[in-house]
XYZ file of N, CA, C and O in Angstrom:
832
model
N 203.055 170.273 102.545
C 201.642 170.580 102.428
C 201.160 170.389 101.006
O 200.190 169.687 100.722
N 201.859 171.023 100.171
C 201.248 170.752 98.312
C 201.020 169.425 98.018
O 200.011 169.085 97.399
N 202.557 167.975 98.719
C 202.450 166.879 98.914
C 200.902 166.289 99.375
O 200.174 165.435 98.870
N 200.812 166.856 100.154
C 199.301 166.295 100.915
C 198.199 166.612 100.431
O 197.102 166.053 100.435
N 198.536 167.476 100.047
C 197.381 168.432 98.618
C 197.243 167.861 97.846
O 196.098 167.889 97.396
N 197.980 167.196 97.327
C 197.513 166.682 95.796
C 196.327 165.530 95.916
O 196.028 164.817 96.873
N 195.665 165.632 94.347
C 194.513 164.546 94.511
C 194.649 163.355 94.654
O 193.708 162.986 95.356
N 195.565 162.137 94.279
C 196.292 161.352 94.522
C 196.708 160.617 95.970
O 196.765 159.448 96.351
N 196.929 161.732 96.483
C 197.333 161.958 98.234
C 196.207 161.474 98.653
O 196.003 160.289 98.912
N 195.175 162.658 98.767
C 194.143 162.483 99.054
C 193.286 161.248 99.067
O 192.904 160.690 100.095
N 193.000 160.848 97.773
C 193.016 159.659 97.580
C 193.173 158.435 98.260
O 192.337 157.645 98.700
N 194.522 158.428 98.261
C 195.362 157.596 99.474
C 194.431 157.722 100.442
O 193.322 157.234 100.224
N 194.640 158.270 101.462
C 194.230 159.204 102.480
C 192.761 158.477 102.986
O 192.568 157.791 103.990
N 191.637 158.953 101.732
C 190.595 158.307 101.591
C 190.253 156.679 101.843
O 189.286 156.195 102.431
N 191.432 155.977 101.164
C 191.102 154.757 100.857
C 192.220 154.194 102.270
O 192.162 152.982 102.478
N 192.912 154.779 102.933
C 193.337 154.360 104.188
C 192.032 154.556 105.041
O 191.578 153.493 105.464
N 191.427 155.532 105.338
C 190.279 155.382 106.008
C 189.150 154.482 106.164
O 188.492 154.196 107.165
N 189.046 153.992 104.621
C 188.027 153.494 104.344
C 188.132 151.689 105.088
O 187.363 150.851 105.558
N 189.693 151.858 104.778
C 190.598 150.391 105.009
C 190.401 149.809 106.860
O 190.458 148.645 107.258
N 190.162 151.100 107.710
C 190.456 150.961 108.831
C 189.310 151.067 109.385
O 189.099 150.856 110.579
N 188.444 151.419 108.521
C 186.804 151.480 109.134
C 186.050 149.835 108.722
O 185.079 149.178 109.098
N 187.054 149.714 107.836
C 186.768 147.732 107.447
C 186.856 147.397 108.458
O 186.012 146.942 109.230
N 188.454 147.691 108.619
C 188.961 146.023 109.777
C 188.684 146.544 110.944
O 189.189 145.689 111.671
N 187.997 147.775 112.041
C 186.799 147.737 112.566
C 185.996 147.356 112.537
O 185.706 146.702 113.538
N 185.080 147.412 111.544
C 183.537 146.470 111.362
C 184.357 144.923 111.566
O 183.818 144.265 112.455
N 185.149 144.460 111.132
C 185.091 143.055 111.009
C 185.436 142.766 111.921
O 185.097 141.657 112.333
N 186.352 143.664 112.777
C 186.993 143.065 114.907
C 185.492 143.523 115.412
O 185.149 142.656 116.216
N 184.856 144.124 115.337
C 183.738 144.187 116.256
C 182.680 142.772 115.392
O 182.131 141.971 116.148
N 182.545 142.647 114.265
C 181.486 141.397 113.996
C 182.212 140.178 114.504
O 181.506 139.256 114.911
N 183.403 140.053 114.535
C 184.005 138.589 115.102
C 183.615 138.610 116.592
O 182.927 137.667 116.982
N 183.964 139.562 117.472
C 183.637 139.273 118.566
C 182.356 139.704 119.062
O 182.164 139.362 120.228
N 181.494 140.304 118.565
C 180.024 140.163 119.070
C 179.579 138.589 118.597
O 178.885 137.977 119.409
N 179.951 137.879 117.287
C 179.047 136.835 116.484
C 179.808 135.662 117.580
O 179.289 134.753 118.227
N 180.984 136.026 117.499
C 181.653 134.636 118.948
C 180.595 135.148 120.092
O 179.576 134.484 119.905
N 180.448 135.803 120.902
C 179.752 135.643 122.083
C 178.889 135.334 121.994
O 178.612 134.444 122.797
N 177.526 135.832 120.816
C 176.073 135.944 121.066
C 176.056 134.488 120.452
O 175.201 133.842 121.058
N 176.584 133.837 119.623
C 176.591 132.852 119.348
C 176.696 131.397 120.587
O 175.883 130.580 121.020
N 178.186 131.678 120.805
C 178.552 131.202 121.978
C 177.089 130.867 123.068
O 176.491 129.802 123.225
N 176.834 132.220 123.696
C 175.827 132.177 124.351
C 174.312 131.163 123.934
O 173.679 130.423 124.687
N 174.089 131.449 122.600
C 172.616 130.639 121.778
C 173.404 129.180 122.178
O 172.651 128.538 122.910
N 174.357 128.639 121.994
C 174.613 127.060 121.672
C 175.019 127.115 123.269
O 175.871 126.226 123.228
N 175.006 127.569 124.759
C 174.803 127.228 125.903
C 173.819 126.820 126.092
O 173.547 125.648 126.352
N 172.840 128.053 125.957
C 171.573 128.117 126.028
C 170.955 126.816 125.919
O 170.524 126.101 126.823
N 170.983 126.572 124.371
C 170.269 125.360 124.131
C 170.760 124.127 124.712
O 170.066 123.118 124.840
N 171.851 124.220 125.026
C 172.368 122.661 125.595
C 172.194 122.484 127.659
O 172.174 121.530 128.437
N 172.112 123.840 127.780
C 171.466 123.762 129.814
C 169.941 123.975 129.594
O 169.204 123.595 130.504
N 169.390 124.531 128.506
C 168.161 124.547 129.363
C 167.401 123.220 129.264
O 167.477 122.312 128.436
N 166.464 123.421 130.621
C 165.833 121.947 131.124
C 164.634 122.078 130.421
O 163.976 123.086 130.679
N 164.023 120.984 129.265
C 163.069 120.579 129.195
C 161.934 119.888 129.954
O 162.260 119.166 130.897
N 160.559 120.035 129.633
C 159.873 119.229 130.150
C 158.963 118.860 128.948
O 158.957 119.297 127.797
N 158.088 117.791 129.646
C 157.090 117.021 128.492
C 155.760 118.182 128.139
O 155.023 118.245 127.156
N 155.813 118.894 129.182
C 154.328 119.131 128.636
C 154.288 120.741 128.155
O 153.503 121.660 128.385
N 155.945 120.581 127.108
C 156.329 122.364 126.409
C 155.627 121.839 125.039
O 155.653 120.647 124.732
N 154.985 122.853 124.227
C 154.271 122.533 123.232
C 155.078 122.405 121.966
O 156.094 123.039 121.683
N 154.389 121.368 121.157
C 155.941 120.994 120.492
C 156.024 122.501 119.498
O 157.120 123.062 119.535
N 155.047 123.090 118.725
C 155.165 124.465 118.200
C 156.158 125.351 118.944
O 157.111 125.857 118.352
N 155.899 125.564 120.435
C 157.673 126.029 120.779
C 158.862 125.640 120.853
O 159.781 126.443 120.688
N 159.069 124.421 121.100
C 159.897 123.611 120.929
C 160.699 123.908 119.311
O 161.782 124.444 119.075
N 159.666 123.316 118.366
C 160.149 124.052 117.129
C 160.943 125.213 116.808
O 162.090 125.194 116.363
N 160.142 126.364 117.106
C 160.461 127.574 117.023
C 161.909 128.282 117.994
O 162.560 129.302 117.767
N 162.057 127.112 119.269
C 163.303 127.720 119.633
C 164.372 126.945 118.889
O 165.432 127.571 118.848
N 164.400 125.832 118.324
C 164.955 124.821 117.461
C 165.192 126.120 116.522
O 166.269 126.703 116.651
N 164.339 126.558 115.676
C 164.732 126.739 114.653
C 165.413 128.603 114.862
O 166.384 129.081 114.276
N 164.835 129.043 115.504
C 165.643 130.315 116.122
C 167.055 129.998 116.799
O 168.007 130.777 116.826
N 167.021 128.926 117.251
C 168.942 129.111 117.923
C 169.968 128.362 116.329
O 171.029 128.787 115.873
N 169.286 127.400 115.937
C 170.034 127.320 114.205
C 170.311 128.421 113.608
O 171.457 128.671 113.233
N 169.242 129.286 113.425
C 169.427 130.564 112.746
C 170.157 131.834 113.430
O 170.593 132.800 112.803
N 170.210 131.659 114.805
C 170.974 132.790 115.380
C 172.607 132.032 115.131
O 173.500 132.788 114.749
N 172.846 130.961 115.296
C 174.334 130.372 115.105
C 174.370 130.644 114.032
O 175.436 131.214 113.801
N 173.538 130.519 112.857
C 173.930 130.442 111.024
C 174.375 131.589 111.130
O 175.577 131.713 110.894
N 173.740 132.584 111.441
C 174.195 133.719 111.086
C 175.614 134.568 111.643
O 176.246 135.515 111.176
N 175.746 133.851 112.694
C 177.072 134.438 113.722
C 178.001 133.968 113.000
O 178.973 134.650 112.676
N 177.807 132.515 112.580
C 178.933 132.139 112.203
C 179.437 132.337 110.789
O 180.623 132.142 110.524
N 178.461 132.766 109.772
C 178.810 133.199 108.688
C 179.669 135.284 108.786
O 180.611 135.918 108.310
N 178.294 135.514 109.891
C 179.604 136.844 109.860
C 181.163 136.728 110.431
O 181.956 137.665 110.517
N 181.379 135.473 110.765
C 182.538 135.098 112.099
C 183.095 134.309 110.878
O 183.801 135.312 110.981
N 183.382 133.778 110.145
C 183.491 133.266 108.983
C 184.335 134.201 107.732
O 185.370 133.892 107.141
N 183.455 135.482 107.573
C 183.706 136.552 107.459
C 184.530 137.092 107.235
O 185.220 137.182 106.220
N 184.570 137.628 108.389
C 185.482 138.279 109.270
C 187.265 137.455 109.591
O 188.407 137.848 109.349
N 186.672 136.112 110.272
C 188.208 135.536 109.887
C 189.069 135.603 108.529
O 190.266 135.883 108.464
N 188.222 135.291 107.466
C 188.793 135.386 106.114
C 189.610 136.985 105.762
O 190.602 137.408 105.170
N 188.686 137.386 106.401
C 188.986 138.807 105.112
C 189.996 139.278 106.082
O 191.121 139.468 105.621
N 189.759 139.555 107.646
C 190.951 140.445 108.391
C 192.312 140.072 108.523
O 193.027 141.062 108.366
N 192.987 138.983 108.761
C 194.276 139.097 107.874
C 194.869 139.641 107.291
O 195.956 140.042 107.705
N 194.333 139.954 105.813
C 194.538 140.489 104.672
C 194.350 141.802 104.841
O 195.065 142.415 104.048
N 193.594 142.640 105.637
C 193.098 144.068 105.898
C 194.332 144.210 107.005
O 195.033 145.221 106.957
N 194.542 143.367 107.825
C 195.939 143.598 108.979
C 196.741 143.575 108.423
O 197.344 144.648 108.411
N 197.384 142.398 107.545
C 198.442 142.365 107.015
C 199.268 144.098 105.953
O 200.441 144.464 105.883
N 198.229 144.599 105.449
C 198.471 145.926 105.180
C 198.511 147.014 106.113
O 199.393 147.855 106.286
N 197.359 146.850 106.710
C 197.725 148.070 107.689
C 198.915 148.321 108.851
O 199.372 149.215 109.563
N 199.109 146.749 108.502
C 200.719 147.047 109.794
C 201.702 147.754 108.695
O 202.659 148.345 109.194
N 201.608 147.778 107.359
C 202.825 148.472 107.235
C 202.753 149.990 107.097
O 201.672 150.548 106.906
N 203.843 150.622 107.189
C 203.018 152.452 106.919
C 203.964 152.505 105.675
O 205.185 152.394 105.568
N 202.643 152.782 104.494
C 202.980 153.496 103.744
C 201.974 153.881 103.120
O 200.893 153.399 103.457
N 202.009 154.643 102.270
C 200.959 155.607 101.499
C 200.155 154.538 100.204
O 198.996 154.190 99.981
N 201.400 154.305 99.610
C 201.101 153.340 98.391
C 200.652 151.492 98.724
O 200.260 150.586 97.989
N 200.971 151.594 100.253
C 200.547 149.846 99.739
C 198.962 150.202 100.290
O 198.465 149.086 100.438
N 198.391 150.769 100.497
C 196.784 150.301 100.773
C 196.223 150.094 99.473
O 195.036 149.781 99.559
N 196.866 150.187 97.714
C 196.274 149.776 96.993
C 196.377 148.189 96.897
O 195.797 147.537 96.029
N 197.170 147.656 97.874
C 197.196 146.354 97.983
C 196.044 145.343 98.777
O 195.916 144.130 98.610
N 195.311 146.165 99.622
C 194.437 145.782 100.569
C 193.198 145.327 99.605
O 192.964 145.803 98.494
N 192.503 144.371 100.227
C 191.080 143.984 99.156
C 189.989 144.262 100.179
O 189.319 143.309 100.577
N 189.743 145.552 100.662
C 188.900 146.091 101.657
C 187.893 146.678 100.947
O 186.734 146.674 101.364
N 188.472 147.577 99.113
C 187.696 147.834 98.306
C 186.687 147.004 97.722
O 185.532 147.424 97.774
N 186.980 145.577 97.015
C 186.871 144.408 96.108
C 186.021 143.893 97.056
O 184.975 143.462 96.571
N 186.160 143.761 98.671
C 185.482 142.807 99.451
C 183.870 143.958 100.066
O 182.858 143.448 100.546
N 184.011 145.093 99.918
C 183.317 145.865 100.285
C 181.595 144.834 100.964
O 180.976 144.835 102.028
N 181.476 144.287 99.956
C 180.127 143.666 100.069
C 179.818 142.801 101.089
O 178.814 142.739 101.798
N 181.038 141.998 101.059
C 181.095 141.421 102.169
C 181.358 141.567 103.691
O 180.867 141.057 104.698
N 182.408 142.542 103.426
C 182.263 143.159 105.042
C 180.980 143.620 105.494
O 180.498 143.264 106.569
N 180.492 144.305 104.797
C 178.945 145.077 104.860
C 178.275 143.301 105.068
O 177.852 143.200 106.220
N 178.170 142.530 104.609
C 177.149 141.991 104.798
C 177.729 141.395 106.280
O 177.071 141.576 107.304
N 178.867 140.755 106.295
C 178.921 140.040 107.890
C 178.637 141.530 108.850
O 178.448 141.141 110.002
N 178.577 142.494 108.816
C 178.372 144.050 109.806
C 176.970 144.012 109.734
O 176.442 144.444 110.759
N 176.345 143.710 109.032
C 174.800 143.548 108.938
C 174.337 142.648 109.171
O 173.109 142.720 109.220
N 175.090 141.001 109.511
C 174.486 140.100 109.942
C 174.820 139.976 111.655
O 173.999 139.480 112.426
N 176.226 140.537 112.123
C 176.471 140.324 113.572
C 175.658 141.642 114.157
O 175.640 141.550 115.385
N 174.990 142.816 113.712
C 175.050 143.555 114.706
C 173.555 144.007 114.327
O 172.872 144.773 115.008
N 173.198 143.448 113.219
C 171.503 143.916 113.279
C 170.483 142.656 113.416
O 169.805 142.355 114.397
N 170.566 142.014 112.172
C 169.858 140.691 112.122
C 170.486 139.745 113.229
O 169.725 139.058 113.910
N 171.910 139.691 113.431
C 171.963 138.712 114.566
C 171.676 139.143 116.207
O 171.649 138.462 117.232
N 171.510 140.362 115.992
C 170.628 141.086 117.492
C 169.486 140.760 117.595
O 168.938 140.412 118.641
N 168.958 140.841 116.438
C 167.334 140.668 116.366
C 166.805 139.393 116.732
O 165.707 139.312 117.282
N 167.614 138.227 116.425
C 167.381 136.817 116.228
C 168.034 136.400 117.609
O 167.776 135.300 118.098
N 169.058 137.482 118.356
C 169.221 137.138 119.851
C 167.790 137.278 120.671
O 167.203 136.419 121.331
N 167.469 138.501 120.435
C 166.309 139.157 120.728
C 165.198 138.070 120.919
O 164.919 137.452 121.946
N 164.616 137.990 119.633
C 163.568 136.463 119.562
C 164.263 135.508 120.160
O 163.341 134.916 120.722
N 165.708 134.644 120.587
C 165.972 133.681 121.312
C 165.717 133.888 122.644
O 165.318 132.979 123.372
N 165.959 135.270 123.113
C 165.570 135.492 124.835
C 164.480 135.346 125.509
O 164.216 135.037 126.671
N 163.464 135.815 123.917
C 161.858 135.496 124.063
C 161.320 134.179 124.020
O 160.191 133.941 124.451
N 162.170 133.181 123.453
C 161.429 131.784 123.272
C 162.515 131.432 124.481
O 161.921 131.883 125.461
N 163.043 131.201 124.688
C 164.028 130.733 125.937
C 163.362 131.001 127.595
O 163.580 130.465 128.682
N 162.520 132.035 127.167
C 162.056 132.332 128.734
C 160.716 131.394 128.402
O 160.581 130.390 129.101
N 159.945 131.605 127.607
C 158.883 130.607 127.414
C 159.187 129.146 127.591
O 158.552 128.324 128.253
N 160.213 128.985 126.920
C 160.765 127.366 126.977
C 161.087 127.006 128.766
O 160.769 125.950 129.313
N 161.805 128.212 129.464
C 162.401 127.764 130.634
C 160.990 127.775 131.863
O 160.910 126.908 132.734
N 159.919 128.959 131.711
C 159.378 129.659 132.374
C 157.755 128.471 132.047
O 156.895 128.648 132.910
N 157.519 127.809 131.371
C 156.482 127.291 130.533
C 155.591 126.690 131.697
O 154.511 127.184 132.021
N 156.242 125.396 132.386
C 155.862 124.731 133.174
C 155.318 125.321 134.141
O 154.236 124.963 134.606
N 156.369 126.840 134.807
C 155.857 127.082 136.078
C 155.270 128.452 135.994
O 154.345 128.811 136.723
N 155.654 128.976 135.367
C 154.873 130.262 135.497
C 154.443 130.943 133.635
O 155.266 131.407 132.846
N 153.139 130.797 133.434
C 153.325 131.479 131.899
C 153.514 132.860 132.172
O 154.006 133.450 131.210
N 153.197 133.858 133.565
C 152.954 134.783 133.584
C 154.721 135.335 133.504
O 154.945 136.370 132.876
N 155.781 134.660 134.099
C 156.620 135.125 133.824
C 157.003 135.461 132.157
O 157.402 136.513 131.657
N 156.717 134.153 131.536
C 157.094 133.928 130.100
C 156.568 135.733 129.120
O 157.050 136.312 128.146
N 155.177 136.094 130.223
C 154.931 137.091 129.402
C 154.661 138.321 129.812
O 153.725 139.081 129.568
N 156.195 138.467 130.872
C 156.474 139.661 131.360
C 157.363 139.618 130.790
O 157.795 140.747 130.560
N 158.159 138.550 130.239
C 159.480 138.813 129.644
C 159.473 139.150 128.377
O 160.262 139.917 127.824
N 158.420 138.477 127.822
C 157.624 139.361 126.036
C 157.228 140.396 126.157
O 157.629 141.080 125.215
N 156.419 141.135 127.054
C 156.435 142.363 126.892
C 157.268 142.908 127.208
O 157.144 144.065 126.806
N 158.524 142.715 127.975
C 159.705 143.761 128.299
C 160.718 143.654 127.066
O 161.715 144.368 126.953
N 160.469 143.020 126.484
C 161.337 142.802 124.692
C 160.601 143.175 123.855
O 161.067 142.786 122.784
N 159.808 143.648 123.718
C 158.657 144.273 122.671
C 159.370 145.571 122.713
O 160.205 145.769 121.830
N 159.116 146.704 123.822
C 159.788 147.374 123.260
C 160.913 147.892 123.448
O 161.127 149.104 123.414
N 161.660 147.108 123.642
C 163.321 146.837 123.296
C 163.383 146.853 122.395
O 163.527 147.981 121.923
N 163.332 145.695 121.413
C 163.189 146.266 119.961
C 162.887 146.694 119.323
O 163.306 146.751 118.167
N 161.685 147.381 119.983
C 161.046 148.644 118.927
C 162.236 149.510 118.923
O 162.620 149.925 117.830
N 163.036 149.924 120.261
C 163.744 151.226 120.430
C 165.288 151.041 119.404
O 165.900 151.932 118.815
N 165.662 149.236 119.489
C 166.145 149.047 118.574
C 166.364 149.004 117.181
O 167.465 149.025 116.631
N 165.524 148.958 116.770
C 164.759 149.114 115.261
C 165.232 150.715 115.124
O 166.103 151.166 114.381
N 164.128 151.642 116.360
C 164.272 152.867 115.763
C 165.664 153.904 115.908
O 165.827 154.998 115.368
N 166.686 153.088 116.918
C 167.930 153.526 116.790
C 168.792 152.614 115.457
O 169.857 153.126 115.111
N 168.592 152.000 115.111
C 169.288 151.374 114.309
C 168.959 152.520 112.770
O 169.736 153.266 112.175
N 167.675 152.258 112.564
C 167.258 153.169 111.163
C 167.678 154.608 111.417
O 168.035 155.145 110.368
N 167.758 155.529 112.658
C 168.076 156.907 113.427
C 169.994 156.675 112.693
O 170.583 157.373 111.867
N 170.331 155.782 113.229
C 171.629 155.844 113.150
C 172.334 155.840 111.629
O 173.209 156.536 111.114
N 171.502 154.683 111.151
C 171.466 154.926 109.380
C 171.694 155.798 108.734
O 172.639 156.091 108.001
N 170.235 156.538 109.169
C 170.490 157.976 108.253
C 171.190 158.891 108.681
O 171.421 159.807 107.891
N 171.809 158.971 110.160
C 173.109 159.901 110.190
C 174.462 159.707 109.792
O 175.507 160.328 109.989
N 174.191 158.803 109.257
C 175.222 157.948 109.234
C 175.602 158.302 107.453
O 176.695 158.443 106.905
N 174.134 158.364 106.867
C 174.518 158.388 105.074
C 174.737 160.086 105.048
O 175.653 160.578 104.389
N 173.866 160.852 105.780
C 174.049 162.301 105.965
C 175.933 162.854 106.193
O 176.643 163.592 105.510
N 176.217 162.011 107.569
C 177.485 162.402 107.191
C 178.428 161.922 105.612
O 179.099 162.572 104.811
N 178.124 160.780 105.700
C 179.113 160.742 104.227
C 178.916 161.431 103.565
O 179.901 162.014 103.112
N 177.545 161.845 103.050
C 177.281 162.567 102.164
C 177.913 164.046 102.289
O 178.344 164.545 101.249
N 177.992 164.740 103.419
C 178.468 165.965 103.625
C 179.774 166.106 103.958
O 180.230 167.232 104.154
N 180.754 164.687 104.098
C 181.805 164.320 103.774
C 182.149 164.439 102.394
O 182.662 165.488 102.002
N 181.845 163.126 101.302
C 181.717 163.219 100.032
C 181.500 164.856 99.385
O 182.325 165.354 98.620
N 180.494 165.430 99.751
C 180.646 166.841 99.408
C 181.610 167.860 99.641
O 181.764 168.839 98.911
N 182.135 167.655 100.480
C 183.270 168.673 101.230
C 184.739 168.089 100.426
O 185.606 168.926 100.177
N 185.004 166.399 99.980
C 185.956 166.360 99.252
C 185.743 166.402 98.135
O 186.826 166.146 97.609
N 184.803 166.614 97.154
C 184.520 167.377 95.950
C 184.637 168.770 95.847
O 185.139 169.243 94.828
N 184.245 169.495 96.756
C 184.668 170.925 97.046
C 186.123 171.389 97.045
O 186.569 172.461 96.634
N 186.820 170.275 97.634
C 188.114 170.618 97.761
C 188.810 170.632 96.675
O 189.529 171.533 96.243
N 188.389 168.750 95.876
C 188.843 168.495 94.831
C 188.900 169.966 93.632
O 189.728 170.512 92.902
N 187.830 170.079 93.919
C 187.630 171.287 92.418
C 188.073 172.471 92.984
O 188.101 173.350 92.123
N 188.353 172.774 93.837
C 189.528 174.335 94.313
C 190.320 173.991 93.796
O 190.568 174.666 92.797
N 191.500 172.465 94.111
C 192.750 172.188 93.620
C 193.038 172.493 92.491
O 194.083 173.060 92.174
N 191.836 172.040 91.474
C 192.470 171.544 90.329
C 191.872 172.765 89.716
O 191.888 172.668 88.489
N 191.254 174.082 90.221
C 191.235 175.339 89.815
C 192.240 175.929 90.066
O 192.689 176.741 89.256
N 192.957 175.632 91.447
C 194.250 176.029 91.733
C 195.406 175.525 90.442
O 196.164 176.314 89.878
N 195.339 174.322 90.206
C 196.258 173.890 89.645
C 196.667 174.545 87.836
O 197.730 174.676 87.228
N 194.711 174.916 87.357
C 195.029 175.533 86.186
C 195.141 176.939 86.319
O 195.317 177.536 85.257
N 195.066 177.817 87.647
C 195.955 178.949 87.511
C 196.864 179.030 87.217
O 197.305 179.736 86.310
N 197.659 177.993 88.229
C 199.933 178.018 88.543
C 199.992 177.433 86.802
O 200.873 178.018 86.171
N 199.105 176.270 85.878
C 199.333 176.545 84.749
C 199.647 177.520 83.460
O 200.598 177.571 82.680
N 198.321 178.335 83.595
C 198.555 179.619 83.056
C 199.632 180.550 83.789
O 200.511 181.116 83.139
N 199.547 180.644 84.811
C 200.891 181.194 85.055
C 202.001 181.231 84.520
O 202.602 182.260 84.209
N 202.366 180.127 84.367
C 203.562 179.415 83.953
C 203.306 179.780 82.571
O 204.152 180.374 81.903
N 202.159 179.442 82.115
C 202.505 179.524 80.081
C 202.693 180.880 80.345
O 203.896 181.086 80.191
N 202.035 182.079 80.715
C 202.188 183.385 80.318
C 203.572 183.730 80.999
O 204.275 184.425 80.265
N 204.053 183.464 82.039
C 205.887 183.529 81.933
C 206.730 183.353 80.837
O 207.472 184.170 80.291
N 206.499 182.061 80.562
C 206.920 181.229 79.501
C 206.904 182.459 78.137
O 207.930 182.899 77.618
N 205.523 182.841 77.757
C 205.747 183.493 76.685
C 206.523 184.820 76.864
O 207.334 185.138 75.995
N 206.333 185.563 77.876
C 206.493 186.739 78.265
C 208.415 186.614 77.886
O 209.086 187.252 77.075
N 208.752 185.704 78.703
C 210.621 185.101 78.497
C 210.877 184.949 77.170
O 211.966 185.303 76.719
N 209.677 184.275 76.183
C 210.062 184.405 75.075
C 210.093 185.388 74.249
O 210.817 185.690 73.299
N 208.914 185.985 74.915
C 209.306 187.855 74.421
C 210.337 188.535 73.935
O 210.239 189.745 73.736
């Protein structure tokens, strides 16, 4: 227990967590950015055109399924690079090699491919479902095209407002995490300069 106690430990401890909440984010951005991706470059290659889709949509699903792939594939990109290196440590058990892991150093980047597969590249699925039904729906029915816009309107509103909801519970807990191991920290090392003085006033007392 004193073993596990110490700040050091802890430490450890900390930065194993931190290590395994990486190479989570990065197995869930590889395989959401492969599917939704996947899915955008079907999409565009079955659906049936006709002549008389306006070329302004045409455009706009052009340039929305580029940008939903750019982005999958840079978090998928990512993610291949860095998890390896985050696996390759975590298969071994020990205390001391997670200072070997670059889960710290890469921080930015995991965060950014986790922010491109699961927010912005939702969002940009989102707008592809909306121009895709227009593109498919154009010829024969507009009224479908804009039952399917309003049933994605507020979808993503609810998305938006669970995403920002989740945010801030999200910084709340760390934060009351972070607080609780500062709390601890400074018991220890109040603990630690008691058993000090302890020890010196033995010490003198023997020399007595």
């Amino acid at each position: 227990m004193k073993e596990m106690s110490k700040p050091e430990n802890m430490m450890n401890a900390l930065s194993w967590r931190r290590l395994h909440l990486s190479r989570a984010k990065l197995k869930a951005s590889s395989r959401t950015s492969a599917l939704l991706s996947g899915f955008a470059m079907v999409a565009m290659v079955e659906v049936q055109m006709s002549h008389d889709i306006p070329k302004g949509l045409l455009i706009a699903f052009s340039v929305c399924t580029t940008l939903l792939v750019s982005v999958h594939m840079l978090a998928l990109m990512i993610s291949t690079c860095i998890l390896p290196n985050l696996e390759s440590v975590a298969s071994v058990h020990g205390v001391a090699t997670v200072s070997e892991s670059p889960h710290e150093k890469l921080h930015i980047y995991i965060e950014i491919a986790w922010g491109f597969s699961t927010v912005l590249g939702i969002l940009l699925f989102m707008a592809e479902i909306a121009i895709l039904c227009w593109v498919k729906f154009y010829s024969y029915s507009k009224n479908a095209a804009v039952a399917a816009t309003v049933i994605l309107i507020p979808v993503v509103l609810v998305f938006l407002g669970f995403a920002v909801h989740f945010y801030r519970k999200l910084v709340a807990h760390q934060y009351e995490r972070s607080a609780h191991g500062l709390r601890e920290l400074e018991s220890m090392v109040t603990q630690l300069q008691n058993e000090e003085t302890d020890m010196s006033n033995s010490r003198n007392v023997m020399t007595v």
